[in-house]
Short mmCIF file of C-alpha atoms in Angstrom, two decimals:
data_model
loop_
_atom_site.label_atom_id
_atom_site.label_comp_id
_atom_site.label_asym_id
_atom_site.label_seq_id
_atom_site.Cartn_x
_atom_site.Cartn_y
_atom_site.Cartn_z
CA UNK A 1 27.22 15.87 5.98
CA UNK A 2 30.47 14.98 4.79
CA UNK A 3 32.18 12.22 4.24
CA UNK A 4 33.44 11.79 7.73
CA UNK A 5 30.34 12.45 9.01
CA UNK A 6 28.45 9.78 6.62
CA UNK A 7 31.52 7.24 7.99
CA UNK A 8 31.11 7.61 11.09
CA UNK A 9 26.93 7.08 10.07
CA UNK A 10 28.21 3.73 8.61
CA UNK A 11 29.90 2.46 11.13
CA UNK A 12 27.35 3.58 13.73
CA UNK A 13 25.01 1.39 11.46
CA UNK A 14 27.75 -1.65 12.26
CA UNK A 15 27.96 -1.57 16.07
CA UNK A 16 24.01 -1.25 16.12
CA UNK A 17 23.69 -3.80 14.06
CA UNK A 18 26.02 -5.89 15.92
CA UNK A 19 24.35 -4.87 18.97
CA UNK A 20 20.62 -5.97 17.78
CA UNK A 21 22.30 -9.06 16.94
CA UNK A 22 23.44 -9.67 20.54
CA UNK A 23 20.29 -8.90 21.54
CA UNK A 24 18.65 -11.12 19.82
CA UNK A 25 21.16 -14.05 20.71
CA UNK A 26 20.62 -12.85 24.21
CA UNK A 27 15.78 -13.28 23.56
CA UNK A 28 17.05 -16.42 22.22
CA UNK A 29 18.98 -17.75 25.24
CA UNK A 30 16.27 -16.55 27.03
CA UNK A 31 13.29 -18.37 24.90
CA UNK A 32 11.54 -15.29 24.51
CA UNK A 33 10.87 -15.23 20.74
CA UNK A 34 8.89 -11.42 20.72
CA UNK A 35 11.42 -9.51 18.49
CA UNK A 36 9.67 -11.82 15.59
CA UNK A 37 6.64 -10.06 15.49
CA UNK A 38 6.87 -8.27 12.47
CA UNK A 39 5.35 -4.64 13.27
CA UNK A 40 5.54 -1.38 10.74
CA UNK A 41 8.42 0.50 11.04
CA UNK A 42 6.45 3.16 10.05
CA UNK A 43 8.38 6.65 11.11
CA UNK A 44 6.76 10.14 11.10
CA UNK A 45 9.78 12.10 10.78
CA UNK A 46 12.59 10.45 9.57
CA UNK A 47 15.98 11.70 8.14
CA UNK A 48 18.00 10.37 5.54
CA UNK A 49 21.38 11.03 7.04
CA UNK A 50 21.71 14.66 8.21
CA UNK A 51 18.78 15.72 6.21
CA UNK A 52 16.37 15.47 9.49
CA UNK A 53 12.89 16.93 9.25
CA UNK A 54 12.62 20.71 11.10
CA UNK A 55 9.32 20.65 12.22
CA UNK A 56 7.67 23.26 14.38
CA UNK A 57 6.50 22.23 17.92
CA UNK A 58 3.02 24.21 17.35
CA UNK A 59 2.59 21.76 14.19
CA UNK A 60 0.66 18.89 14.13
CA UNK A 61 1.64 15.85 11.92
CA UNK A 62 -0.65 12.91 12.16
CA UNK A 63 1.22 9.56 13.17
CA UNK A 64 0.34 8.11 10.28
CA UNK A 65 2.12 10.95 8.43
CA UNK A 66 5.35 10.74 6.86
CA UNK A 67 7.75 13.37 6.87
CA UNK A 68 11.01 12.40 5.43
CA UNK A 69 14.31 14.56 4.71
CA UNK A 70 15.11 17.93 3.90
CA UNK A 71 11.37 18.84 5.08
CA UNK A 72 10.78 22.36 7.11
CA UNK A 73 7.19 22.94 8.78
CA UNK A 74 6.29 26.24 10.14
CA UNK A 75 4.28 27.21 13.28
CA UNK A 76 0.51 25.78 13.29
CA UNK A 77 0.77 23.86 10.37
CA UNK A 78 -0.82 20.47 9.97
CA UNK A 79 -0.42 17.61 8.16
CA UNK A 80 -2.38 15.50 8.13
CA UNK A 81 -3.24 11.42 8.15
CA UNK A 82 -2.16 8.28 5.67
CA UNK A 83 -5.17 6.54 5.49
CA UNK A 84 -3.78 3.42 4.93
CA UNK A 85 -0.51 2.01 2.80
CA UNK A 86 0.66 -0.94 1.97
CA UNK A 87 4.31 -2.04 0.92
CA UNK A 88 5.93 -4.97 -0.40
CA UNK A 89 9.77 -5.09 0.83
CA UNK A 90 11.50 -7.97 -1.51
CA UNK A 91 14.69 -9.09 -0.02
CA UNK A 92 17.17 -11.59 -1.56
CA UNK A 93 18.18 -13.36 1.79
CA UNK A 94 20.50 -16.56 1.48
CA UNK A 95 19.92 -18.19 -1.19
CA UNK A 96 16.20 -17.89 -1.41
CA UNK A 97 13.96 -14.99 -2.33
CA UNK A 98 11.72 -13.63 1.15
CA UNK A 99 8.93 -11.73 0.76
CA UNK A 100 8.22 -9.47 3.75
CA UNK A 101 4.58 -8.45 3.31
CA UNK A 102 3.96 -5.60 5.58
CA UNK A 103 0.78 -4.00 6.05
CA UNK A 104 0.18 -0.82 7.52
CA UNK A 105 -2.75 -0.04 8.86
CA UNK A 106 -1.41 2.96 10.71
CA UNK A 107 -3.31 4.69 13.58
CA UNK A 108 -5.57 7.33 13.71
CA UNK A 109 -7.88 5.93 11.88
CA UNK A 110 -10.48 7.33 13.59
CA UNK A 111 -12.31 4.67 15.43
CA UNK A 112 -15.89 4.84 16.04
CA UNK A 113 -15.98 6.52 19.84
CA UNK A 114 -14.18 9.33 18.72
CA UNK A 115 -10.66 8.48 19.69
CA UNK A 116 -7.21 8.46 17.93
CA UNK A 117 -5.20 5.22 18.04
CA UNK A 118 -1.72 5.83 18.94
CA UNK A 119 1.00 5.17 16.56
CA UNK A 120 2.00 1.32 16.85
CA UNK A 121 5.60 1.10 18.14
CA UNK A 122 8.63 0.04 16.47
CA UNK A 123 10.35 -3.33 17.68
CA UNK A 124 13.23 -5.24 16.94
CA UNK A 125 12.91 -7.12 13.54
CA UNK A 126 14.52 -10.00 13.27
CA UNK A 127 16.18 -9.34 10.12
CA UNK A 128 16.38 -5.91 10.16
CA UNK A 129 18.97 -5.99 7.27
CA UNK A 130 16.61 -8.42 5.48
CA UNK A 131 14.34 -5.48 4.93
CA UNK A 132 16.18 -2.82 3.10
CA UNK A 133 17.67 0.16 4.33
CA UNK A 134 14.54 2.29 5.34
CA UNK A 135 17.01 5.09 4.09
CA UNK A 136 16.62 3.78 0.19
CA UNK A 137 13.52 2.52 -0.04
CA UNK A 138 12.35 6.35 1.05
CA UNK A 139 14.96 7.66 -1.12
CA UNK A 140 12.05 8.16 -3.73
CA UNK A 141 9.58 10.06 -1.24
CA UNK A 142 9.98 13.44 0.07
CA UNK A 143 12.72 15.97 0.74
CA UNK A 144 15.82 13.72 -0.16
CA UNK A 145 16.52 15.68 -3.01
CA UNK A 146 15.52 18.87 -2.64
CA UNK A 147 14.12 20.74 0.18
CA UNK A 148 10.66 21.01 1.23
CA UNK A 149 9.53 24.33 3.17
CA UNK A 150 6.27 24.56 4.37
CA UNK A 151 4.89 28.10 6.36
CA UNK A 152 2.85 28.84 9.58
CA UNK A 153 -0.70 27.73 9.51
CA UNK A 154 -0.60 26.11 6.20
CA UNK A 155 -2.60 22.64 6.47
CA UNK A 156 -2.05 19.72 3.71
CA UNK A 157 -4.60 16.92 4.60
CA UNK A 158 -4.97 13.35 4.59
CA UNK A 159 -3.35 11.39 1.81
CA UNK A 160 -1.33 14.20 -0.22
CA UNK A 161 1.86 14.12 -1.55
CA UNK A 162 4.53 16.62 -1.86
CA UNK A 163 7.80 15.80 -3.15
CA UNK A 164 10.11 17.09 -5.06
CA UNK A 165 12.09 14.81 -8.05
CA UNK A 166 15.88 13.67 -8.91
CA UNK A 167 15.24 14.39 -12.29
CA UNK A 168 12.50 16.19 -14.59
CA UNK A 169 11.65 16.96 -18.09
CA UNK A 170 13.27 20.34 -17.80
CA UNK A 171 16.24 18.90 -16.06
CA UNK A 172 16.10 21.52 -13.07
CA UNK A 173 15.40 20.33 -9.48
CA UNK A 174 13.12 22.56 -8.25
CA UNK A 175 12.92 23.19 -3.94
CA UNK A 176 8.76 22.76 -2.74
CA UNK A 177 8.01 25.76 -1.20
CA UNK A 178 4.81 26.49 0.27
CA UNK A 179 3.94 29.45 1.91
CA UNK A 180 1.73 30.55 5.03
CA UNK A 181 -1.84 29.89 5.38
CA UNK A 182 -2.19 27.40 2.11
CA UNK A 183 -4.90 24.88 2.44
CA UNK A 184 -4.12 21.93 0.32
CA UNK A 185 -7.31 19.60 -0.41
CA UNK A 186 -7.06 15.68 -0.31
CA UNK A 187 -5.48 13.67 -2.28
CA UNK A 188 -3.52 16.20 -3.90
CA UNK A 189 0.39 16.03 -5.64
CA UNK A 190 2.24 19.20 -5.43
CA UNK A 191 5.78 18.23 -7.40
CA UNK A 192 8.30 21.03 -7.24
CA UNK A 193 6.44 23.70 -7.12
CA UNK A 194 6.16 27.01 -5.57
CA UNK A 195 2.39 28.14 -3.58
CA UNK A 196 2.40 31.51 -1.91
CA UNK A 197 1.20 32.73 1.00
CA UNK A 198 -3.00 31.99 1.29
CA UNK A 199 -3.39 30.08 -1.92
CA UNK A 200 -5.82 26.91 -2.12
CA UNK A 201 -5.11 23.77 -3.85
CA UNK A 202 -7.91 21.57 -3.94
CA UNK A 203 -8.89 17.75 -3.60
CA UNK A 204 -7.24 15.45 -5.77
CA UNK A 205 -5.04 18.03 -7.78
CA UNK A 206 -1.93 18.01 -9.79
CA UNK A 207 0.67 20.60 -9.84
CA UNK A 208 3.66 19.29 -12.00
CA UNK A 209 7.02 20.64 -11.48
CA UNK A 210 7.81 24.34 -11.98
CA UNK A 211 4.08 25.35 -11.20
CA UNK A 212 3.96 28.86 -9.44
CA UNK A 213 0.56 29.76 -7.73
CA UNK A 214 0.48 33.02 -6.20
CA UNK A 215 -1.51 34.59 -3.32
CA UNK A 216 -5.08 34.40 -3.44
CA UNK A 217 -4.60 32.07 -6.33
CA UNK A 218 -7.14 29.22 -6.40
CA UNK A 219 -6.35 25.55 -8.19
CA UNK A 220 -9.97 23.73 -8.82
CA UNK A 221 -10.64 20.17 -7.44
CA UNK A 222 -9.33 17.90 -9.95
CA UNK A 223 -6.87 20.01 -11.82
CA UNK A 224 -3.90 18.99 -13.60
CA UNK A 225 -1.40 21.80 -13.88
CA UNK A 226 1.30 21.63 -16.22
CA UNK A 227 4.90 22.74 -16.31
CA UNK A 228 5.94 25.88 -15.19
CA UNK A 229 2.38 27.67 -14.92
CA UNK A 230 1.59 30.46 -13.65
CA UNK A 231 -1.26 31.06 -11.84
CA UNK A 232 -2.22 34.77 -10.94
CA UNK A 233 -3.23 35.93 -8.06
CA UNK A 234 -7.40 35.68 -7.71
CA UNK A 235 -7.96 33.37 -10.36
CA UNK A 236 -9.23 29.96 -10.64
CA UNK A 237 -7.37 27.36 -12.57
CA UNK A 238 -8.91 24.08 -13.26
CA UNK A 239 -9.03 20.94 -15.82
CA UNK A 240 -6.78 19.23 -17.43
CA UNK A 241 -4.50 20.53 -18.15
CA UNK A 242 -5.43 23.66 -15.92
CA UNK A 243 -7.24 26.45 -17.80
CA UNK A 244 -8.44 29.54 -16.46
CA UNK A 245 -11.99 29.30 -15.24
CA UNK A 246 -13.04 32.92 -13.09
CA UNK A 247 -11.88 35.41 -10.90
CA UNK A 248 -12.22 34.67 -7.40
CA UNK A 249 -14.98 36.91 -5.47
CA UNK A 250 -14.08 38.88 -2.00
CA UNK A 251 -15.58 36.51 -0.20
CA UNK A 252 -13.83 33.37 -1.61
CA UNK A 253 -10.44 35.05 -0.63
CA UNK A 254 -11.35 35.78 2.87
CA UNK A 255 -12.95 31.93 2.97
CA UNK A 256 -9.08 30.54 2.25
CA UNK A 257 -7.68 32.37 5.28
CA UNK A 258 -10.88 31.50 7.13
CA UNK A 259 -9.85 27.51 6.23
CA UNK A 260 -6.81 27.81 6.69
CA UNK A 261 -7.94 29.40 10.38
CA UNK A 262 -10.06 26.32 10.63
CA UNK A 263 -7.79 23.89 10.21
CA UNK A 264 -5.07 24.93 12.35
CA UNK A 265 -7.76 24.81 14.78
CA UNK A 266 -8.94 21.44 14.34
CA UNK A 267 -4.72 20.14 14.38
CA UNK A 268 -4.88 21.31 17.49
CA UNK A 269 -7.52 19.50 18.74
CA UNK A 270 -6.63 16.28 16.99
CA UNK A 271 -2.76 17.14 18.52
CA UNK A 272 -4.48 16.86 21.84
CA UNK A 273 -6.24 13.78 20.96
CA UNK A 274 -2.60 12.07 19.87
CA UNK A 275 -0.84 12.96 22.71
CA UNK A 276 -3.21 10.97 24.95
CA UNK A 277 -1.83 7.99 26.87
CA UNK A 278 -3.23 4.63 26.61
CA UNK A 279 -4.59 4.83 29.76
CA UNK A 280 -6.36 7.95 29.18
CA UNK A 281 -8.02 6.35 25.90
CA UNK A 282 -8.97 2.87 27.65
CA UNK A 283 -10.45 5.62 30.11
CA UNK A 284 -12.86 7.83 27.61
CA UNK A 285 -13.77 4.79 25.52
CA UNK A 286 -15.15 3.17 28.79
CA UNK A 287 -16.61 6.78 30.19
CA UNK A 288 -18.10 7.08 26.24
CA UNK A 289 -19.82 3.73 26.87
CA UNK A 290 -21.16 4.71 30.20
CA UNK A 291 -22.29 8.12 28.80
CA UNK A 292 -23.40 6.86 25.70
CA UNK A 293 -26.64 9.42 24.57
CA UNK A 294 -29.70 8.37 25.07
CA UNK A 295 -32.94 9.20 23.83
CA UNK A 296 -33.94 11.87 25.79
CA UNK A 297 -37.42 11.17 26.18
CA UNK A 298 -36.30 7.76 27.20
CA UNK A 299 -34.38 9.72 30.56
CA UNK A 300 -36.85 11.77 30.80
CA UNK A 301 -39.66 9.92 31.03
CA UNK A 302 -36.79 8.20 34.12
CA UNK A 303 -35.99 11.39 35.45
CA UNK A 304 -32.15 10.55 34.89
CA UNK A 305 -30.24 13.24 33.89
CA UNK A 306 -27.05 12.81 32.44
CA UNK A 307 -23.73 14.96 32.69
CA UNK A 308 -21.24 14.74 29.87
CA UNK A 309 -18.00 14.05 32.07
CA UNK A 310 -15.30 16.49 30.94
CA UNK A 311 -12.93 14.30 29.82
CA UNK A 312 -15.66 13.85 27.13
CA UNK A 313 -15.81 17.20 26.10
CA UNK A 314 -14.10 18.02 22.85
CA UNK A 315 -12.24 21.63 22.64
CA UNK A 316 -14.57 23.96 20.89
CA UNK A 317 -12.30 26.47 19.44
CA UNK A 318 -13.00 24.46 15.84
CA UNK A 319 -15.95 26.51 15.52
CA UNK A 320 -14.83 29.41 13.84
CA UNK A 321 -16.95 31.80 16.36
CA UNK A 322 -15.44 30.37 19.07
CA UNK A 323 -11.58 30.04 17.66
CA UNK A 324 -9.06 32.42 19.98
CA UNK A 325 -7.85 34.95 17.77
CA UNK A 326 -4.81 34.06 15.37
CA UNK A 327 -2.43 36.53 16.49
CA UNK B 1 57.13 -10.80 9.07
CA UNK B 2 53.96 -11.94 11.40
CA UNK B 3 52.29 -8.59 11.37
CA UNK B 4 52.46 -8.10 7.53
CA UNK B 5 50.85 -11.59 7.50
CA UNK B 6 48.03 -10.83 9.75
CA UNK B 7 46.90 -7.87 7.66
CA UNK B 8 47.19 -9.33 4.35
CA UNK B 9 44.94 -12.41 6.34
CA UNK B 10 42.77 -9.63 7.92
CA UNK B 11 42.42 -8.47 4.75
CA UNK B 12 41.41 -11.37 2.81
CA UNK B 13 39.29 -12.42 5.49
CA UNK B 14 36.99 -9.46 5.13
CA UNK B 15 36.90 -9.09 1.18
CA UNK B 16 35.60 -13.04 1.41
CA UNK B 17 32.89 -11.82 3.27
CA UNK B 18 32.34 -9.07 1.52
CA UNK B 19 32.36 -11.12 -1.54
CA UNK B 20 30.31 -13.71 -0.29
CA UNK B 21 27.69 -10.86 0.61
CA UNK B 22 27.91 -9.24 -2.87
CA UNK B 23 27.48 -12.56 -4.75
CA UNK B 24 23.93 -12.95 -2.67
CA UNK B 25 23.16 -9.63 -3.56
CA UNK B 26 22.98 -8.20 -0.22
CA UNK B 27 24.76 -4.92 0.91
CA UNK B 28 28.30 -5.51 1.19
CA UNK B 29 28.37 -4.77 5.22
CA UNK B 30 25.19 -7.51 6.39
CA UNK B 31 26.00 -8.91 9.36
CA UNK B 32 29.30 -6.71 10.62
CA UNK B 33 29.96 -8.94 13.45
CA UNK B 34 30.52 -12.34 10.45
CA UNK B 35 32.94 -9.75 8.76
CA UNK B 36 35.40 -9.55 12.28
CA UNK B 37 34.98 -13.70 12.45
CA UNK B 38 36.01 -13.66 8.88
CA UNK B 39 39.16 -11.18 9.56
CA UNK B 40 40.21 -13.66 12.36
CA UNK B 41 40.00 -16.77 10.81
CA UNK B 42 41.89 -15.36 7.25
CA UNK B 43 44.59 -14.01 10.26
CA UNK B 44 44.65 -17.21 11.41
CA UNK B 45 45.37 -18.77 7.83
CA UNK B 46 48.05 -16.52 6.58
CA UNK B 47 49.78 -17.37 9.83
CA UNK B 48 49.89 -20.60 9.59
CA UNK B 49 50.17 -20.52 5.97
CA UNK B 50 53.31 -18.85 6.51
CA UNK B 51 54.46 -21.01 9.09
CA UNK B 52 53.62 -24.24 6.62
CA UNK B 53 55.42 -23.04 4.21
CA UNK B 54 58.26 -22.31 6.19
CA UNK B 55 58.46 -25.52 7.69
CA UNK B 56 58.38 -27.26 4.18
CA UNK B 57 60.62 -25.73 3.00
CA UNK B 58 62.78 -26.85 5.74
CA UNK B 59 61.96 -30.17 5.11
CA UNK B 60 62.71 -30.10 1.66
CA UNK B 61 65.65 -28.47 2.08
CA UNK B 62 66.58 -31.38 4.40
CA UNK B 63 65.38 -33.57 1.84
CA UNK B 64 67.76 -32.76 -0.51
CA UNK B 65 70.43 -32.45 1.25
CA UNK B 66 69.82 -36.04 1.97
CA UNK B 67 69.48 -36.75 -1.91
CA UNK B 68 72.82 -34.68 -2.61
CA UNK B 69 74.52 -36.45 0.07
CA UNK B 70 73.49 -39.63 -1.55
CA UNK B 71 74.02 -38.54 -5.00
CA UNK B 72 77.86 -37.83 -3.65
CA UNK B 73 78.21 -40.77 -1.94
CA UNK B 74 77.06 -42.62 -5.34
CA UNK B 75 79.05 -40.80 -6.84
CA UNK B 76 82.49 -41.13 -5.18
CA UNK B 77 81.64 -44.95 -4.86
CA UNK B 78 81.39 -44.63 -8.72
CA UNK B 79 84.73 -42.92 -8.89
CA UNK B 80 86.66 -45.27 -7.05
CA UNK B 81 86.41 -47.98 -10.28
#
């Protein structure tokens, strides 16, 4: 974006601003005080100025997800949940200090009958310019300085963090690419790095800027890899800092497709599950409770059989058996 | 005259408010719609500081013409001994 482009940005951000303002003279007028309620802002894909997510329509991101910036997600890729996060936004309003505490307990958290919560929506704040600029305080997070490029079928689960840095050690900003078919465990940090194509990162590791893993390469639960390592193809890296452990066998290469396979299955399941209405939910949760199991000798012994409605059936293609073919 | 006045008020208006945001540490541009009010109202104050200062200095000019007309009349009154 240039600088026209980024000016015409700002003074979009005037007349809106001016606009919510109106707005809120015009609840105010009316005595209806709801744009108060302070609700998350939260955003799953959010740009900072031009630099708008691409993400693939076949991909599943979790609500709770955030995908911010320069960020590109291939075809049947998942990402997956934020369990829960929790930020402090300090504001210096006029003339005293305002502490907007703001909790997010964001969705999908899987509640107990099997259904996702929808994401909460965003309202009005009332001082929307009290909070900071969304913009800045994400400036940190995510593709704002580099890009991010994630392949097809690649799944990074619940509460990882890619990201790539203003500034390192080595002084070069590195782009995060990761290829096709990567499983990345929990928990784990990839900082400007580079995986290939069927690699496995797992729960709770560190790669550290510069870190190449190639195909078939395996990073152990745990690991801390340091600067610009190299990890060859079939091997498993883990410690800290990363040392080479074993070779990988066969049947632990096939096994990372085979996840990877799994996964993309289960997004799509749990995409399903999102994209349900309210209505829909309020519907299962009360069909659940009617169709709650039972012992079965307990029916029996009544001579009530029970149907599981369909509505209640989950998709079955997470079984590997059972998954349609990846073309 | 008036135009050159209502942009240098326009102006001042809107660095005030600027200003005013900056000292509280917020971004320069909170609350657009209090930067047009401010743009007015400086308008409105270079006009009529203009126009003030106009009309007093008519009024001194007046002023002393009155004091030079009585300074001459002093004077020739003087001048006659």
């Amino acid at each position: 974006m240039g600088t026209l482009g980024k000016a015409i940005y700002t003074v979009g951000f005037w007349i809106r601003e001016t606009g919510q303002a109106l707005d809120r003279l015009g609840c105010r007028l009316q005595g209806n005080y709801y744009f108060q309620e302070q609700l998350s802002r939260h955003r799953t894909l959010m740009n900072v100025f031009d630099k708008a997510p691409i993400v693939d329509k076949d991909a599943f991101v979790a609500p709770s997800a955030s995908v911010i910036g320069d960020v590109q997600v291939g075809r049947s890729s998942s990402i997956w949940k934020m369990k829960l996060r929790m930020f402090v936004w300090y504001s210096v309003s006029s003339m005293q200090q305002m502490l907007f505490g703001i909790l997010i307990i964001n969705c999908t958290s899987c509640l107990k009958d099997g259904t996702f919560l929808q994401s909460i929506s965003i309202m009005a704040f009332e001082n929307t310019s009290d909070v900071p600029n969304t913009a800045d305080v994400w400036k940190q997070l995510c593709g704002d300085v580099n890009s991010i490029s994630i392949g097809s079928g690649t799944n990074i689960q619940d509460n990882s963090l890619v990201h790539v840095a203003k500034s390192n050690l080595s002084g070069k900003v590195l782009p995060m690419i990761i290829g096709s078919n990567v499983t990345v465990g929990h928990s784990a940090v990839l900082h400007g790095c580079t995986v290939e194509d069927e690699a496995f990162v797992g729960m709770g590791a560190t790669l550290l800027d510069g870190v190449y893993v190639e195909k078939h390469a395996m990073v152990a639960a745990g690991a801390l890899v340091r600067q610009n390592t190299r990890i060859p193809c079939g091997e498993v890296w883990g410690g800290n800092p990363a040392k080479f452990l074993r070779k990988l066998t066969e049947e632990e290469m096939t096994f990372i497709s085979q996840s990877a396979l799994n996964y993309t299955n289960l997004a799509q399941v749990h995409a399903a599950e999102n994209a349900k209405s309210f209505d829909e939910i309020e519907l299962e949760t009360m069909l659940r409770k009617k169709f709650a199991r039972r012992d079965e000798e307990y029916d029996s012994m009544l001579g009530v059989v029970r149907e599981t409605p369909p509505e209640l059936i989950l998709p079955d293609n997470i079984i590997p058996d059972k998954a349609p073919k990846a073309a | 005259m008036a135009v050159s006045a209502t942009v240098i008020g326009a102006l001042l208006g809107l660095g005030t408010q600027m200003y005013s945001n900056a000292l509280r540490k917020l971004p320069y541009m909170r609350h657009p719609w209090e930067h047009l009010l401010g743009m007015g109202l400086g308008a409105v104050f270079v006009n009529q500081l203009v126009n003030w200062d106009a009309q007093l200095q008519r009024d001194l000019d007046n002023m002393l013409e009155k004091a030079k007309a009585a300074n001459e009349r002093r004077y020739f009154e003087f001048s006659i001994f």
